Amino acid sequence: MTSTLPPRTDAPETAHPLTTAAAASTAVSTPLPLRDVVVDDAFWSPRIDQVRLRTIPVQRAQLERVGHLRALAGAPAPEDGVPHVFWDSDVAKWIEAASNSLATHPDPALDADVDAVIELLAAAQQPDGYLNTHFTTVAPEQRYTDLRDAHELYCAGHLIEAGVAHHAATGKTSLLDVVVRLADHIGTVFGRGPGQLRGYDGHEEVELALVKLARATGERRHLELASYFVEERGQEPYFFDAEAERRGTPGWFGEHFAGLDHPGRTREYLQAHAPVREQHEAVGHSVRAMYLYSAMADLALEDADDSLLQACQRLWCHLLSTRTYVTGGIGSTVVNEGFTRDYDLPTETAYAETCAAIGLVMWAQRMLRIDRDRRYGDVMELALHNAVLAGISEDGERFFYDNVLASRGGVERHEWFEVACCPPNIARLLTSLGTYAFAQAPDELLVHLHLGGSVVFETSAGQAAVDVTTTAPWGGRTTLVVTQATGAPFTLSVRVPAWASSTAVTVDGAPLEAAEHVGEDGYLSVTRTWRVGDELDLQLGVQTRRLWADPRVTSEAGHVVLTRGPFVYAAEEADNRAPLVDLRVGRRAEPRPVEVPGLPGVVGLQMRGERVVREGSGLYQDEPPHRVPTDLTLVPYYAWANRGPGEMRVWLGDAER
Amino acid sequence: MTSTLPPRTDAPETAHPLTTAAAASTAVSTPLPLRDVVVDDAFWSPRIDQVRLRTIPVQRAQLERVGHLRALAGAPAPEDGVPHVFWDSDVAKWIEAASNSLATHPDPALDADVDAVIELLAAAQQPDGYLNTHFTTVAPEQRYTDLRDAHELYCAGHLIEAGVAHHAATGKTSLLDVVVRLADHIGTVFGRGPGQLRGYDGHEEVELALVKLARATGERRHLELASYFVEERGQEPYFFDAEAERRGTPGWFGEHFAGLDHPGRTREYLQAHAPVREQHEAVGHSVRAMYLYSAMADLALEDADDSLLQACQRLWCHLLSTRTYVTGGIGSTVVNEGFTRDYDLPTETAYAETCAAIGLVMWAQRMLRIDRDRRYGDVMELALHNAVLAGISEDGERFFYDNVLASRGGVERHEWFEVACCPPNIARLLTSLGTYAFAQAPDELLVHLHLGGSVVFETSAGQAAVDVTTTAPWGGRTTLVVTQATGAPFTLSVRVPAWASSTAVTVDGAPLEAAEHVGEDGYLSVTRTWRVGDELDLQLGVQTRRLWADPRVTSEAGHVVLTRGPFVYAAEEADNRAPLVDLRVGRRAEPRPVEVPGLPGVVGLQMRGERVVREGSGLYQDEPPHRVPTDLTLVPYYAWANRGPGEMRVWLGDAER
C-alpha cells in the first residue's frame, strides 16, 4: 500500500500504511472506507435498506430467541440448551452488520442496542484478555484443548472484525479495546516461542481479522500474529494430530464423524495438509478455504510477498477452472461442506454454501487489491449476483444455507439455522457493499462493481468525488459525474465485465475509442484533469449468452445455461410446467426480456424452446421420446424459490448438444 | 404346490408337498432339483467350471487367510483380529456353493474338506442347539441382545441353507442335523408364547432358509417359525426400539452411525416400519429387502396366501417401475446400501450391490413359482446377465461389491472384502443355476432361462427327459430334444423374453403359429404326446434395442442405453477414447456384432456415432460444442473392467434426445 493519505480516524483500513513495498505496487488499490460511499442504487439500495430495516432486527430477535445473548451473560439457561460451540460468532457478525449499517445510516436505537451487546461481551472478557463465552461459561477447563473443532479463534476473529467495524462506523473504541486485548492475549498463548502453543484454528478466520486489526490500529504485532497463523498451518509435525493425542477425546465434532471414513477427518478438510505456500488445489471445507486464502492475499499485499501471491493465484486458477459452479457457488457436497474433486459439480446435491460464496467475494476483493485484473471483479460480481444473493429471500427474512442448482421441488429458504453463520454473513456483506464496489489507487478511482452512489476519494492533489448512476444489473449504462475536482489530473477506471458484448464510451458526450482505453486489466481508464460536471459514460452491451460446461463436468454434459449481464438464469416451475428436465433450449432463439408475475422489478427471459414428450410408460421403454415446441420463461437464479417450492433448474437441456 | 411326486431323497425341494392349496394352483411350478439338471452351455458352463475350479478354492483360501475357519474352532486368534460379527455366514455360503458343485461334480477332496468344516461347525454348536461362533467365542453374554445389528439369525439362515444344500448334494445329514437342532433352538427362543422373545432379525435371511428346511424335512414347524418371523416384522410396539432400550448400548453398528441422521437408523432400513402385508414400497437396505420378499413369496405359496402374494406383487411392481437400474441392479446409494426415492438412480454413485441383484434373482424365481409370468423370468435373466455377472471378473477371481453404471476411471474389482458377502453369494448362485433355469409343473417342463443342458423331470405318467441346446445368450435359437418320453402327453414351455423381436417355432421341423402357442404368461407352450427324438425349436429375433428412461430418472435424461438379447451394453475406454460423456448415439444406425479385443467370446457392438468436440477452454464458455462422426464400440456391461480401470458408461448421450 503506497497511499500517501494522512491517518483518518473514520477510515481505519487506509489509516496506517503498513506495506513497505507491494508486489506490484502500481496496481495496488485500497477499498474505499464505508463512510466514503453513499450507495444509491435502484437494485441494491432497497436490498441494503431491507437488511437494515428487517434483516438486522430479525436477526437480533433470533439471537434473543435462541438464547445467544442470554448465554453471553452467563451459562446458557437450561431452557435454551447449549448453543453450538461458536455462538459468539453469530453475535459478532450481527454487531458487524449493525455497525456497517450505522456507518451510513445513523440510528440511535440500534447504536444503543449494539452498545448493550458490547457491554455483555466486555463483561465476559477474562482478566487475561480471553473472550469466548462458551469456554468461560460451559467448559472452562477445555480452553484451547480443541483448536481443530471448537472454533475458539474463529470466534475471536469475528469479534475482532466486529470491533474494527464498530470503531470505523462509530468512532467508539468500546469493542475495539476489547478485541485488541483479546488479540494480545492470543498472541501470548500462540506462537513459536518457549511455552507457547504452536497451533492454529481448524476454522480459519482470525487470520484475516488480525490483518484488519493491524490496519485499523497500525500495530504490526497483529499482522505478525496473522502471519504466524497462516505460515504455521500445515507444517509438520501436524498440530491437530498432536492435539488429539494430548486431549484423548474425539473432539467437539469427533463423535459426529466417528467410524466414518469422512473427508472431514482429513487434514485437507482443514487446509492443514501442507504449508500454505505448497498448497496447489482448493480443498476441504469451502468457507474455511476462502477465509484462509483471503488472509493469504492480505499478507501477500502487506508483506509484498510474491511467493504468497503466487500461491493465491495458483489456488484461484485451480478453483475457478475446476471447482466453481456457474453461479459462483463453491462446495460440491454436504459431506465435508466443501470441495470434492475437479469437475465434480453436481446440481441437485450442490452444497454451494452461502457463506462460501461470500468468502469467494471476500477473497476476490483482496486479490483485486494486489493483482488488478477484471477476472477477480467478474467473479466477485458473479458470486454476489447469484450464489450470494440466492441465499436471502426477496423479503429479506428467509435464508438458504446451501444453494442447489436444480431442485425437483420441496426446497425452501428457512428463517434461521441451528448454526446460523449464513444470515448474518449476508447482512454484513450487503451493508458493506460500497467498500467492495469502489477502491482507490494513487490518483485513481476504481469502480469494481457497477453500483450507483456517491463516492469520495483521495488524490495527491486532494479530495475528489464522483456520482455514479447505473442501469446495472439489468442494463449496461454506467455514468460517472465528477462532483468534486482537484484541478489536477486523476484517473477514473471502471471494470468492463467479460460478459459485455460491446463497449461504447463517451466523455462529456464525445465518443472515445473504447479499445484504446480498456487496459489489459480489463478496466476502462480515462485520465485527465476532470472538472466538476464532467461525465464519463460507459455503455456495455447486455445480451443473453449461452454457456456450456467443460465436458468433464459430467453432470452438466449436454446442457446449456443462459446468462444475461451478471445474472445466471434458471427455469422455475412457477413459470414452466414440470418436469423441467424435459425442457430443451435451442441455440438460436433470442430471448425477450419480460416482466415475471410475482417477481416485481425482476427481468425474466422468454423464448421458444422445446419439451420432450414420451408417449410410452414404464421405467425403461423402447419408444423414443420426441419434442414439441413450448414457451420457456427463465428468471434470475437469485430470485428462485420466492414463489413456492417448485422445481428449478439452472442447466437446461441443449436442444442441439 | 400340488405336485403328486413321491418323496425323493435327492430332491429335497420337491420332497414334501406342504402346500394345501396354491393361490393360483394351475400356475404353480417347482424348480428342478440341482441333481436333475446337467448344465452344458457354451456361455455358462465355463463360468460354472470357473467357480468350481477357481472361485470355490480361492474363497476357501480367503476364509483361511482371514482367519474365519480358525475362528470357528475357538476365539479368533489375536493376529487375525475379530472378524466382522457375521463371519459364520461367509463360511456357510462357501459350504453351500461347494455343496452345489458336489451335486453335479463329485469331488472327494472337496467333499472331505466340506466335511471337515462341518465338523468345526458341529463342534461349535452348543448343547441347547445354539450356533454362532462370534457369540460363543467373543461375546457369549450378548447372545440375542442385538437382533437389530448383530446378524445372529442371518447367520443361522445361511447355515440352514448350507445344511439343506449339503444334504441335497451328498445325502449326508451331518450339517442338516446340526441346522435342524439350530432351527429348533431358535423356535424355542423366539415366538409369541410365554417367556419367548418376540423379535426378529434386523437382516432377513432365516425366514427363507426355514422354508427351505421345511421343504427338505417335511416339517411344518420350520414353516411356522418362518411365518412367525415374517408376520411379526414391523408390528407395534416396535421390537428394535424396545431392544435398544433394554440393551442400553448403541448396538453393533450403532457407533458407526452415531450422530448422523442416517437412514440406517430408520425402521425402513430394516423393512420393519410396518407389518409386511402393509408394505407398499421397496425400502431400506436392498439385500435385506430381497431376502424378506423372497420369504414372503415362499410363504404365499406354501400357505396359499393370496393377501401375502398381493403384497409381493405390489412390492415387485413398485420396485421394477421406479427403483431398478436398467441392468437389474438395485440400491441407489452406499449411505444405506439400499433404496432412496422413486426414480433416484444415479449412475456414477450407483450402489447396485451384487448381493442385492442376486436377491432379486432369488425373489424373481420364487414369484415365478406362484405367479407364472415371463416378467419375473425376464427380470431374473436381466439381473443375472448384467447386475450379477458384472460382480465377478472374467477370470472368476475378482469381485465387485457395488456396481456403478458409469465410471470416470479407477474402478476395479477386488479379490476379497472385509465383509465378504458377495463373492460366495455369486458362487452359490452360479453353482445352482440349473435350478433357476428349469422348473416343473404338473405334466409340464418350464424353461425359464435359455440354458443348455440335460434335464429330467416327473410327469403323471413317469419320468421324462429333454436335452436343451441354445445359442443364447448371444443368439436366439433354443432347441429342446426329447430324450425320454412317457407315452402320455406333457407340455414343454419356454419363456419368450420381452426383448425378442420375433418368434418362430417349429416342432420336428414343421412350423407352428407362434402366436397361438405363446400364452398370456409369455411362455411358448406345446402340449402333445412327445416321443424320443421329438424336437421343439424356438428362434427368437435378437436385435439391438435402444431404451430410454422415464424422464423422472433425471440422471439419465437425454440418454439412451443399447441392449441386445439379455445384455445391456456399455462403452468402455478400452475401446473408445475418453471422455465417454462426449459420445452420442443416433437413433437409426444399426450396430454390427463384432469381436472385442481382449474379451474372447464376447459379442461387442460397433456403430457410427458422434463425439462432441469443444474448441474452447475454460470451465464455462460461450463457444457451443459441435459434433463429429466417430466409431463406437460397446461391450456387454457384465464384461467391463476386465481390461483396466478406464472410463465406462452404460447410458450414452442420445444424439436426438
PDB file of C-alpha atoms in Angstrom, chain A residues 36 65 241 257 514:
ATOM      1  CA  ASP A  36     -16.980   7.453   1.925  1.00  0.00           C
ATOM      2  CA  ARG A  65     -34.932 -16.178  20.845  1.00  0.00           C
ATOM      3  CA  ASP A 241      -2.624 -34.891  15.371  1.00  0.00           C
ATOM      4  CA  PHE A 257     -17.861 -38.322  12.359  1.00  0.00           C
ATOM      5  CA  ALA A 514     -13.015   2.106 -26.170  1.00  0.00           C
TER       6      ALA A 514
END
